[in-house]
PDB file of C-alpha atoms and ligand atoms in Angstrom:
ATOM      1  CA  MET B   1       7.730  -5.166  23.061  1.00  0.00           C
ATOM      2  CA  LYS B   2       4.367  -4.852  23.750  1.00  0.00           C
ATOM      3  CA  ILE B   3       1.241  -6.955  21.660  1.00  0.00           C
ATOM      4  CA  ILE B   4      -2.084  -4.699  22.565  1.00  0.00           C
ATOM      5  CA  ASN B   5      -5.546  -6.415  21.354  1.00  0.00           C
ATOM      6  CA  LYS B   6      -7.829  -4.454  22.962  1.00  0.00           C
ATOM      7  CA  VAL B   7      -9.033  -1.057  21.004  1.00  0.00           C
ATOM      8  CA  GLU B   8      -9.767  -0.311  25.164  1.00  0.00           C
ATOM      9  CA  GLU B   9      -5.861  -0.725  25.672  1.00  0.00           C
ATOM     10  CA  MET B  10      -3.952   0.855  23.408  1.00  0.00           C
ATOM     11  CA  TYR B  11      -6.682   3.796  23.738  1.00  0.00           C
ATOM     12  CA  LYS B  12      -5.554   3.947  26.901  1.00  0.00           C
ATOM     13  CA  TYR B  13      -1.563   3.581  26.207  1.00  0.00           C
ATOM     14  CA  THR B  14      -1.626   6.143  23.592  1.00  0.00           C
ATOM     15  CA  ARG B  15      -2.932   8.621  25.795  1.00  0.00           C
ATOM     16  CA  SER B  16      -0.363   8.085  27.991  1.00  0.00           C
ATOM     17  CA  CYS B  17       2.962   8.952  25.498  1.00  0.00           C
ATOM     18  CA  LYS B  18       1.271  11.951  24.363  1.00  0.00           C
ATOM     19  CA  SER B  19       4.382  13.443  24.694  1.00  0.00           C
ATOM     20  CA  GLU B  20       6.678  10.952  22.215  1.00  0.00           C
ATOM     21  CA  ILE B  21       6.586  11.278  18.378  1.00  0.00           C
ATOM     22  CA  THR B  22       4.921   8.143  17.248  1.00  0.00           C
ATOM     23  CA  GLY B  23       5.129   6.625  14.322  1.00  0.00           C
ATOM     24  CA  PHE B  24       2.863   4.376  12.584  1.00  0.00           C
ATOM     25  CA  VAL B  25       2.626   1.464  10.396  1.00  0.00           C
ATOM     26  CA  PRO B  26      -0.352  -0.010   9.221  1.00  0.00           C
ATOM     27  CA  THR B  27      -0.560  -3.101   7.761  1.00  0.00           C
ATOM     28  CA  MET B  28      -3.012  -6.723   7.467  1.00  0.00           C
ATOM     29  CA  GLY B  29       0.656  -8.842   7.657  1.00  0.00           C
ATOM     30  CA  TYR B  30       2.093 -11.418   6.583  1.00  0.00           C
ATOM     31  CA  PHE B  31       5.892  -9.309   6.680  1.00  0.00           C
ATOM     32  CA  HIS B  32       8.227  -9.027   3.810  1.00  0.00           C
ATOM     33  CA  GLU B  33      11.209  -6.606   3.348  1.00  0.00           C
ATOM     34  CA  GLY B  34       9.202  -3.859   1.998  1.00  0.00           C
ATOM     35  CA  HIS B  35       6.921  -3.729   5.294  1.00  0.00           C
ATOM     36  CA  LEU B  36      10.319  -4.367   6.688  1.00  0.00           C
ATOM     37  CA  GLU B  37      11.664  -0.959   5.725  1.00  0.00           C
ATOM     38  CA  LEU B  38       8.424   1.126   6.578  1.00  0.00           C
ATOM     39  CA  MET B  39       8.992   0.010   9.831  1.00  0.00           C
ATOM     40  CA  GLN B  40      13.005   1.009   9.922  1.00  0.00           C
ATOM     41  CA  ARG B  41      12.580   4.295   8.665  1.00  0.00           C
ATOM     42  CA  ALA B  42       9.529   4.817  10.859  1.00  0.00           C
ATOM     43  CA  LYS B  43      11.537   3.926  14.506  1.00  0.00           C
ATOM     44  CA  GLU B  44      14.584   5.864  13.355  1.00  0.00           C
ATOM     45  CA  GLU B  45      12.594   9.216  12.380  1.00  0.00           C
ATOM     46  CA  ASN B  46      10.283   8.949  15.983  1.00  0.00           C
ATOM     47  CA  ASP B  47      10.717   8.547  19.612  1.00  0.00           C
ATOM     48  CA  LEU B  48       7.863   5.236  19.218  1.00  0.00           C
ATOM     49  CA  LEU B  49       6.504   3.399  16.706  1.00  0.00           C
ATOM     50  CA  ILE B  50       3.446   1.886  16.484  1.00  0.00           C
ATOM     51  CA  THR B  51       2.313  -1.139  14.007  1.00  0.00           C
ATOM     52  CA  SER B  52      -0.669  -2.687  13.509  1.00  0.00           C
ATOM     53  CA  ILE B  53      -1.986  -6.249  12.195  1.00  0.00           C
ATOM     54  CA  PHE B  54      -5.591  -6.157  10.918  1.00  0.00           C
ATOM     55  CA  VAL B  55      -6.822  -8.087   8.177  1.00  0.00           C
ATOM     56  CA  ASN B  56      -9.522  -5.411   7.038  1.00  0.00           C
ATOM     57  CA  PRO B  57     -12.045  -6.832   5.591  1.00  0.00           C
ATOM     58  CA  LEU B  58     -14.051  -4.254   4.165  1.00  0.00           C
ATOM     59  CA  GLN B  59     -11.448  -4.059   1.533  1.00  0.00           C
ATOM     60  CA  PHE B  60     -11.491  -7.402   0.160  1.00  0.00           C
ATOM     61  CA  GLY B  61     -15.046  -7.254  -3.155  1.00  0.00           C
ATOM     62  CA  PRO B  62     -17.513 -10.669  -2.583  1.00  0.00           C
ATOM     63  CA  ASN B  63     -14.604 -12.143  -4.276  1.00  0.00           C
ATOM     64  CA  GLU B  64     -11.547 -10.976  -3.999  1.00  0.00           C
ATOM     65  CA  ASP B  65      -8.646 -12.900  -1.807  1.00  0.00           C
ATOM     66  CA  PHE B  66      -9.371 -11.912   1.612  1.00  0.00           C
ATOM     67  CA  ASP B  67     -10.117 -15.888   2.691  1.00  0.00           C
ATOM     68  CA  ARG B  68      -6.024 -17.008   1.067  1.00  0.00           C
ATOM     69  CA  TYR B  69      -5.252 -13.689   2.342  1.00  0.00           C
ATOM     70  CA  PRO B  70      -1.801 -15.396   3.620  1.00  0.00           C
ATOM     71  CA  ARG B  71      -1.435 -15.005   7.731  1.00  0.00           C
ATOM     72  CA  ASN B  72       1.701 -15.861  10.180  1.00  0.00           C
ATOM     73  CA  GLU B  73       1.002 -13.900  13.322  1.00  0.00           C
ATOM     74  CA  GLU B  74       3.333 -15.163  14.971  1.00  0.00           C
ATOM     75  CA  ARG B  75       6.494 -14.907  12.733  1.00  0.00           C
ATOM     76  CA  ASP B  76       5.196 -11.305  12.505  1.00  0.00           C
ATOM     77  CA  ILE B  77       5.332 -10.934  15.789  1.00  0.00           C
ATOM     78  CA  GLN B  78       9.399 -12.066  15.631  1.00  0.00           C
ATOM     79  CA  LEU B  79       9.611  -9.864  12.665  1.00  0.00           C
ATOM     80  CA  ALA B  80       7.758  -6.727  14.231  1.00  0.00           C
ATOM     81  CA  GLN B  81      10.565  -7.448  17.443  1.00  0.00           C
ATOM     82  CA  GLU B  82      13.618  -7.376  15.869  1.00  0.00           C
ATOM     83  CA  ASN B  83      12.761  -4.415  13.514  1.00  0.00           C
ATOM     84  CA  GLY B  84      11.889  -2.351  15.819  1.00  0.00           C
ATOM     85  CA  VAL B  85       7.787  -1.818  16.789  1.00  0.00           C
ATOM     86  CA  ASP B  86       7.348  -0.603  20.825  1.00  0.00           C
ATOM     87  CA  ILE B  87       2.915  -1.811  20.324  1.00  0.00           C
ATOM     88  CA  LEU B  88       2.157  -4.317  18.066  1.00  0.00           C
ATOM     89  CA  PHE B  89      -1.226  -3.303  17.675  1.00  0.00           C
ATOM     90  CA  ILE B  90      -3.231  -6.672  16.510  1.00  0.00           C
ATOM     91  CA  PRO B  91      -6.826  -6.213  17.033  1.00  0.00           C
ATOM     92  CA  SER B  92     -10.107  -8.922  16.812  1.00  0.00           C
ATOM     93  CA  MET B  93     -12.310  -8.546  13.971  1.00  0.00           C
ATOM     94  CA  GLU B  94     -15.025  -7.502  16.716  1.00  0.00           C
ATOM     95  CA  GLU B  95     -13.088  -4.967  18.355  1.00  0.00           C
ATOM     96  CA  MET B  96     -12.745  -2.967  15.148  1.00  0.00           C
ATOM     97  CA  TYR B  97     -16.304  -3.877  13.956  1.00  0.00           C
ATOM     98  CA  PRO B  98     -18.026  -4.988  17.481  1.00  0.00           C
ATOM     99  CA  ASN B  99     -21.350  -3.516  15.798  1.00  0.00           C
ATOM    100  CA  LYS B 100     -22.127  -2.896  11.999  1.00  0.00           C
ATOM    101  CA  MET B 101     -21.021   0.518  10.617  1.00  0.00           C
ATOM    102  CA  THR B 102     -24.144   2.753  11.266  1.00  0.00           C
ATOM    103  CA  ILE B 103     -21.934   5.626   8.676  1.00  0.00           C
ATOM    104  CA  SER B 104     -19.787   4.804   5.686  1.00  0.00           C
ATOM    105  CA  LEU B 105     -16.861   7.059   4.139  1.00  0.00           C
ATOM    106  CA  SER B 106     -16.149   6.934   0.712  1.00  0.00           C
ATOM    107  CA  ILE B 107     -14.006   8.590  -1.608  1.00  0.00           C
ATOM    108  CA  ASN B 108     -15.216  10.405  -5.081  1.00  0.00           C
ATOM    109  CA  ASP B 109     -11.873  11.367  -5.745  1.00  0.00           C
ATOM    110  CA  ARG B 110      -8.948   9.978  -6.904  1.00  0.00           C
ATOM    111  CA  THR B 111     -10.559   6.078  -7.848  1.00  0.00           C
ATOM    112  CA  ASN B 112     -12.282   5.639 -10.908  1.00  0.00           C
ATOM    113  CA  VAL B 113      -8.828   4.800 -11.915  1.00  0.00           C
ATOM    114  CA  LEU B 114      -6.190   1.459 -11.393  1.00  0.00           C
ATOM    115  CA  CYS B 115      -7.072  -0.489  -8.552  1.00  0.00           C
ATOM    116  CA  GLY B 116     -10.590   1.798  -7.738  1.00  0.00           C
ATOM    117  CA  ARG B 117     -11.676   1.760 -10.851  1.00  0.00           C
ATOM    118  CA  SER B 118     -10.988  -3.148 -10.818  1.00  0.00           C
ATOM    119  CA  ARG B 119     -11.534  -2.975  -6.954  1.00  0.00           C
ATOM    120  CA  PRO B 120     -14.931  -1.209  -6.820  1.00  0.00           C
ATOM    121  CA  GLY B 121     -15.184  -0.188  -2.623  1.00  0.00           C
ATOM    122  CA  HIS B 122     -12.079  -0.862  -2.093  1.00  0.00           C
ATOM    123  CA  PHE B 123     -10.169   2.302  -1.346  1.00  0.00           C
ATOM    124  CA  ASN B 124     -14.037   2.615   0.809  1.00  0.00           C
ATOM    125  CA  GLY B 125     -12.762   0.501   3.289  1.00  0.00           C
ATOM    126  CA  VAL B 126      -9.156   1.216   3.519  1.00  0.00           C
ATOM    127  CA  ILE B 127     -10.238   5.043   4.319  1.00  0.00           C
ATOM    128  CA  THR B 128     -12.470   3.485   6.762  1.00  0.00           C
ATOM    129  CA  VAL B 129      -9.956   1.021   8.734  1.00  0.00           C
ATOM    130  CA  LEU B 130      -7.502   4.210   8.379  1.00  0.00           C
ATOM    131  CA  THR B 131      -9.964   6.515   9.902  1.00  0.00           C
ATOM    132  CA  LYS B 132     -10.455   4.231  12.864  1.00  0.00           C
ATOM    133  CA  LEU B 133      -7.200   3.249  13.488  1.00  0.00           C
ATOM    134  CA  PHE B 134      -6.117   6.738  13.714  1.00  0.00           C
ATOM    135  CA  HIS B 135      -8.311   7.450  15.934  1.00  0.00           C
ATOM    136  CA  ILE B 136      -7.097   4.395  17.590  1.00  0.00           C
ATOM    137  CA  ILE B 137      -3.377   5.409  17.588  1.00  0.00           C
ATOM    138  CA  GLN B 138      -3.044   9.445  17.184  1.00  0.00           C
ATOM    139  CA  PRO B 139       0.616   9.264  15.199  1.00  0.00           C
ATOM    140  CA  ASP B 140       2.124  11.624  14.179  1.00  0.00           C
ATOM    141  CA  LYS B 141       3.656  10.171  11.484  1.00  0.00           C
ATOM    142  CA  THR B 142       2.317   7.143   8.854  1.00  0.00           C
ATOM    143  CA  TYR B 143       4.512   4.971   6.584  1.00  0.00           C
ATOM    144  CA  PHE B 144       3.304   3.789   3.263  1.00  0.00           C
ATOM    145  CA  GLY B 145       5.340   2.224   0.589  1.00  0.00           C
ATOM    146  CA  LEU B 146       4.739   3.162  -2.837  1.00  0.00           C
ATOM    147  CA  LYS B 147       4.161   0.073  -4.591  1.00  0.00           C
ATOM    148  CA  ASP B 148       0.551   0.983  -4.079  1.00  0.00           C
ATOM    149  CA  ALA B 149       0.985   4.626  -4.779  1.00  0.00           C
ATOM    150  CA  GLN B 150      -3.104   5.058  -5.699  1.00  0.00           C
ATOM    151  CA  GLN B 151      -3.404   4.338  -1.852  1.00  0.00           C
ATOM    152  CA  VAL B 152      -1.322   6.779  -0.714  1.00  0.00           C
ATOM    153  CA  ALA B 153      -2.640   9.322  -2.858  1.00  0.00           C
ATOM    154  CA  VAL B 154      -6.241   7.954  -1.301  1.00  0.00           C
ATOM    155  CA  VAL B 155      -3.816   8.551   2.350  1.00  0.00           C
ATOM    156  CA  ASP B 156      -3.171  11.312   1.369  1.00  0.00           C
ATOM    157  CA  ALA B 157      -6.232  13.438   0.594  1.00  0.00           C
ATOM    158  CA  LEU B 158      -8.494  11.254   3.751  1.00  0.00           C
ATOM    159  CA  ILE B 159      -5.313  13.205   6.398  1.00  0.00           C
ATOM    160  CA  GLU B 160      -5.883  16.475   3.417  1.00  0.00           C
ATOM    161  CA  ASP B 161     -10.010  16.227   3.915  1.00  0.00           C
ATOM    162  CA  LEU B 162     -10.746  15.069   7.563  1.00  0.00           C
ATOM    163  CA  ASN B 163      -7.704  17.281   8.996  1.00  0.00           C
ATOM    164  CA  PHE B 164      -5.315  14.243  10.725  1.00  0.00           C
ATOM    165  CA  PRO B 165      -3.399  16.647  12.723  1.00  0.00           C
ATOM    166  CA  LEU B 166      -0.525  13.237  11.103  1.00  0.00           C
ATOM    167  CA  GLN B 167       2.165  13.718   8.043  1.00  0.00           C
ATOM    168  CA  LEU B 168       2.268  11.343   5.893  1.00  0.00           C
ATOM    169  CA  VAL B 169       5.145   9.098   4.566  1.00  0.00           C
ATOM    170  CA  GLY B 170       5.898   7.414   1.584  1.00  0.00           C
ATOM    171  CA  LEU B 171       8.583   5.222   0.464  1.00  0.00           C
ATOM    172  CA  PRO B 172       9.831   3.460  -2.682  1.00  0.00           C
ATOM    173  CA  THR B 173       9.153  -0.566  -3.453  1.00  0.00           C
ATOM    174  CA  VAL B 174      11.334  -2.913  -1.950  1.00  0.00           C
ATOM    175  CA  ARG B 175      12.369  -5.762  -4.974  1.00  0.00           C
ATOM    176  CA  GLU B 176      12.803  -8.781  -5.164  1.00  0.00           C
ATOM    177  CA  ALA B 177      16.392  -9.620  -6.493  1.00  0.00           C
ATOM    178  CA  ASP B 178      14.863  -9.597 -10.311  1.00  0.00           C
ATOM    179  CA  GLY B 179      12.712  -6.575 -10.097  1.00  0.00           C
ATOM    180  CA  LEU B 180       9.975  -8.459  -8.721  1.00  0.00           C
ATOM    181  CA  ALA B 181       8.200  -5.236  -6.002  1.00  0.00           C
ATOM    182  CA  LYS B 182       8.139  -7.553  -3.391  1.00  0.00           C
ATOM    183  CA  SER B 183       4.223  -8.385  -1.450  1.00  0.00           C
ATOM    184  CA  SER B 184       2.589 -10.544   0.734  1.00  0.00           C
ATOM    185  CA  ARG B 185       1.085 -12.321  -2.626  1.00  0.00           C
ATOM    186  CA  ASN B 186       3.823 -13.333  -3.869  1.00  0.00           C
ATOM    187  CA  VAL B 187       3.669 -16.552  -2.249  1.00  0.00           C
ATOM    188  CA  ASN B 188       0.452 -17.301  -3.953  1.00  0.00           C
ATOM    189  CA  LEU B 189       2.359 -17.597  -8.070  1.00  0.00           C
ATOM    190  CA  THR B 190       3.399 -20.548  -9.391  1.00  0.00           C
ATOM    191  CA  PRO B 191       6.800 -20.893  -9.942  1.00  0.00           C
ATOM    192  CA  LYS B 192       6.211 -19.882 -14.038  1.00  0.00           C
ATOM    193  CA  GLU B 193       4.273 -17.141 -13.156  1.00  0.00           C
ATOM    194  CA  ARG B 194       6.807 -16.278 -10.231  1.00  0.00           C
ATOM    195  CA  GLU B 195       9.286 -16.037 -13.099  1.00  0.00           C
ATOM    196  CA  GLU B 196       7.594 -13.775 -15.864  1.00  0.00           C
ATOM    197  CA  ALA B 197       6.230 -11.775 -12.495  1.00  0.00           C
ATOM    198  CA  SER B 198       8.977  -9.425 -12.625  1.00  0.00           C
ATOM    199  CA  SER B 199       8.773  -8.295 -16.803  1.00  0.00           C
ATOM    200  CA  ILE B 200       6.439  -5.732 -14.981  1.00  0.00           C
ATOM    201  CA  TYR B 201       9.248  -4.301 -13.653  1.00  0.00           C
ATOM    202  CA  LYS B 202      11.118  -4.616 -16.488  1.00  0.00           C
ATOM    203  CA  ALA B 203       7.868  -3.255 -18.424  1.00  0.00           C
ATOM    204  CA  LEU B 204       8.041  -0.065 -16.191  1.00  0.00           C
ATOM    205  CA  LYS B 205      11.126   1.466 -16.498  1.00  0.00           C
ATOM    206  CA  TYR B 206      11.006   0.212 -20.275  1.00  0.00           C
ATOM    207  CA  GLY B 207       7.906   3.358 -20.253  1.00  0.00           C
ATOM    208  CA  ARG B 208       9.996   5.417 -18.344  1.00  0.00           C
ATOM    209  CA  LYS B 209      12.955   5.238 -20.130  1.00  0.00           C
ATOM    210  CA  LEU B 210      11.351   6.111 -23.136  1.00  0.00           C
ATOM    211  CA  VAL B 211      10.073   9.024 -20.874  1.00  0.00           C
ATOM    212  CA  VAL B 212      13.714   9.961 -20.705  1.00  0.00           C
ATOM    213  CA  ASP B 213      13.924   9.847 -24.486  1.00  0.00           C
ATOM    214  CA  GLY B 214      11.861  12.360 -24.963  1.00  0.00           C
ATOM    215  CA  GLU B 215       7.929  10.424 -25.646  1.00  0.00           C
ATOM    216  CA  LYS B 216       5.440  12.403 -24.311  1.00  0.00           C
ATOM    217  CA  ASN B 217       2.951  10.654 -25.269  1.00  0.00           C
ATOM    218  CA  PRO B 218       0.644   8.635 -23.063  1.00  0.00           C
ATOM    219  CA  ALA B 219      -1.280   6.093 -24.686  1.00  0.00           C
ATOM    220  CA  THR B 220       2.367   5.038 -27.333  1.00  0.00           C
ATOM    221  CA  ILE B 221       3.971   4.889 -23.902  1.00  0.00           C
ATOM    222  CA  ILE B 222       1.323   2.653 -22.657  1.00  0.00           C
ATOM    223  CA  LYS B 223       0.991   0.285 -25.855  1.00  0.00           C
ATOM    224  CA  GLU B 224       4.278  -0.065 -25.021  1.00  0.00           C
ATOM    225  CA  VAL B 225       3.597  -1.483 -21.514  1.00  0.00           C
ATOM    226  CA  LYS B 226       1.469  -4.028 -22.302  1.00  0.00           C
ATOM    227  CA  ALA B 227       3.862  -5.552 -25.026  1.00  0.00           C
ATOM    228  CA  ILE B 228       6.024  -6.604 -23.379  1.00  0.00           C
ATOM    229  CA  ILE B 229       3.519  -7.623 -20.355  1.00  0.00           C
ATOM    230  CA  LEU B 230       1.473  -9.221 -22.935  1.00  0.00           C
ATOM    231  CA  LYS B 231       4.883 -10.755 -24.547  1.00  0.00           C
ATOM    232  CA  GLU B 232       6.543 -11.755 -21.447  1.00  0.00           C
ATOM    233  CA  THR B 233       4.337 -13.229 -18.986  1.00  0.00           C
ATOM    234  CA  SER B 234       1.066 -15.193 -19.455  1.00  0.00           C
ATOM    235  CA  GLY B 235      -1.371 -12.474 -16.799  1.00  0.00           C
ATOM    236  CA  ALA B 236      -4.539 -11.325 -17.553  1.00  0.00           C
ATOM    237  CA  ILE B 237      -3.307  -7.840 -17.942  1.00  0.00           C
ATOM    238  CA  ASP B 238      -6.255  -5.580 -15.297  1.00  0.00           C
ATOM    239  CA  TYR B 239      -4.736  -2.333 -16.925  1.00  0.00           C
ATOM    240  CA  VAL B 240      -1.451  -0.278 -17.678  1.00  0.00           C
ATOM    241  CA  GLU B 241      -2.244   4.042 -17.050  1.00  0.00           C
ATOM    242  CA  LEU B 242      -0.185   7.267 -16.538  1.00  0.00           C
ATOM    243  CA  LEU B 243      -2.061   9.839 -15.179  1.00  0.00           C
ATOM    244  CA  SER B 244      -0.844  12.830 -12.896  1.00  0.00           C
ATOM    245  CA  TYR B 245       0.331  11.865  -9.584  1.00  0.00           C
ATOM    246  CA  PRO B 246      -1.437  12.960  -6.470  1.00  0.00           C
ATOM    247  CA  SER B 247      -4.126  13.602  -8.756  1.00  0.00           C
ATOM    248  CA  LEU B 248      -4.387  10.489 -11.075  1.00  0.00           C
ATOM    249  CA  ASN B 249      -6.160  12.308 -14.119  1.00  0.00           C
ATOM    250  CA  SER B 250      -5.373  11.515 -17.538  1.00  0.00           C
ATOM    251  CA  LEU B 251      -2.908  13.676 -19.412  1.00  0.00           C
ATOM    252  CA  LYS B 252      -2.959  14.771 -22.533  1.00  0.00           C
ATOM    253  CA  ALA B 253       1.176  14.293 -21.821  1.00  0.00           C
ATOM    254  CA  VAL B 254       4.088  13.770 -19.831  1.00  0.00           C
ATOM    255  CA  ASP B 255       4.612  17.120 -18.750  1.00  0.00           C
ATOM    256  CA  GLU B 256       4.200  16.670 -14.891  1.00  0.00           C
ATOM    257  CA  GLN B 257       4.480  14.082 -12.527  1.00  0.00           C
ATOM    258  CA  VAL B 258       3.395  10.968 -12.830  1.00  0.00           C
ATOM    259  CA  VAL B 259       2.691   7.566 -12.111  1.00  0.00           C
ATOM    260  CA  LEU B 260       2.873   4.551 -14.459  1.00  0.00           C
ATOM    261  CA  ALA B 261       1.342   1.467 -13.092  1.00  0.00           C
ATOM    262  CA  ALA B 262       0.620  -1.991 -14.227  1.00  0.00           C
ATOM    263  CA  ALA B 263      -1.327  -4.098 -12.115  1.00  0.00           C
ATOM    264  CA  VAL B 264      -1.074  -8.276 -13.493  1.00  0.00           C
ATOM    265  CA  GLN B 265      -3.454 -11.133 -12.336  1.00  0.00           C
ATOM    266  CA  PHE B 266      -2.010 -14.252 -12.456  1.00  0.00           C
ATOM    267  CA  LYS B 267      -4.192 -18.235 -11.314  1.00  0.00           C
ATOM    268  CA  GLU B 268      -3.984 -16.564  -7.245  1.00  0.00           C
ATOM    269  CA  ALA B 269      -1.922 -13.786  -7.510  1.00  0.00           C
ATOM    270  CA  ARG B 270      -2.999 -10.140  -7.986  1.00  0.00           C
ATOM    271  CA  LEU B 271      -0.061  -8.795  -9.031  1.00  0.00           C
ATOM    272  CA  ILE B 272       0.492  -4.200  -8.929  1.00  0.00           C
ATOM    273  CA  ASP B 273       3.926  -1.765  -9.498  1.00  0.00           C
ATOM    274  CA  ASN B 274       4.178   1.406 -10.517  1.00  0.00           C
ATOM    275  CA  LEU B 275       6.902   3.316 -10.963  1.00  0.00           C
ATOM    276  CA  LEU B 276       6.386   7.381  -9.454  1.00  0.00           C
ATOM    277  CA  PHE B 277       8.069   9.776 -11.840  1.00  0.00           C
ATOM    278  CA  ASP B 278       8.462  13.632 -13.304  1.00  0.00           C
ATOM    279  CA  GLN B 279       8.234  15.218 -16.835  1.00  0.00           C
ATOM    280  CA  SER B 280      12.029  14.524 -17.966  1.00  0.00           C
ATOM    281  CA  GLY B 281      11.953  10.654 -16.547  1.00  0.00           C
ATOM    282  CA  ASN B 282      13.084  11.767 -12.664  1.00  0.00           C
ATOM    283  CA  LEU B 283      12.630   9.123 -10.113  1.00  0.00           C
ATOM    284  CA  VAL B 284      11.016   9.725  -7.118  1.00  0.00           C
ATOM    285  CA  ASN B 285      11.333   8.166  -4.704  1.00  0.00           C
ATOM    286  CA  ARG B 286       9.933   9.292  -1.656  1.00  0.00           C
ATOM    287  CA  LEU B 287       6.766  11.179  -0.269  1.00  0.00           C
TER     288      LEU B 287
HETATM  289  O1  LIG V   1      -2.399  -1.518   2.339  1.00  0.00           O
HETATM  290  C1  LIG V   1      -2.456  -2.656   2.394  1.00  0.00           C
HETATM  291  O2  LIG V   1      -1.884  -3.034   3.365  1.00  0.00           O
HETATM  292  C2  LIG V   1      -4.144  -1.628   3.634  1.00  0.00           C
HETATM  293  O3  LIG V   1      -4.844  -1.854   3.197  1.00  0.00           O
HETATM  294  C3  LIG V   1      -3.737  -1.063   4.913  1.00  0.00           C
HETATM  295  C4  LIG V   1      -2.868   0.396   4.784  1.00  0.00           C
HETATM  296  C5  LIG V   1      -3.050  -1.285   6.553  1.00  0.00           C
HETATM  297  C6  LIG V   1      -5.425  -0.958   5.643  1.00  0.00           C
HETATM  298  O4  LIG V   1      -6.400  -1.637   5.783  1.00  0.00           O
END
């Protein structure tokens, strides 16, 4: 595995292997099994696997956890090596943002709901860094976890609107044994919160079961999901929403592919999770 820190060197490398099919897994590091699954799948489906680690300040709000975001580069390098990464791109802040940006990208749709509403500017930061990374790396396919289903919907719009010649692959959320979605932020939960946190998945599963059993009214499903999270966790519900997917519009009835998503704020960690399913409640596992 080769580690590249400089944008210029990454460009040179990208140009030198134009004939190879490149899979790209962008990350902010502190790898967990979710990241490793993306890498393994990308390795299987491409000639070359490039992963990046960059904690992007542009996607964190002023009172968010940029400073607390967990980092462990040494461990990440070892895990990347063990999981078949060919090139690990770890640029510094100065490499990615040498000057104050003169151009700003902003996404107008798919972001006035879910995390986009609670985290103003977050997805503008995500599309900015991804635009830069897609230009630097020029991948053929890029891999994202469906745990952040809104991010996948946003990247889908970015690729479509700005004509990136690139295929988006969304892969299923990887979970702990008790169902909690794997996340770098889980380490910031207290032991009690960690125990409670699996109820988020339990609540979402119950919501999906209601659809399987014939319930079509989003408001009823949301109410039941919220009740379980409120009863079983000490976290504050940021949102529970049921929207069309990937367009993320509100619905009068569950009559198309939807995402049922929740965000819960614990003391030091804000957790998100979701389930994607069709109008009959059948799970959608890959995009
Ligand atoms: O999902 C993440 O880790 C980040 O949002 C991403 C896609 C690497 C952009 O910084």
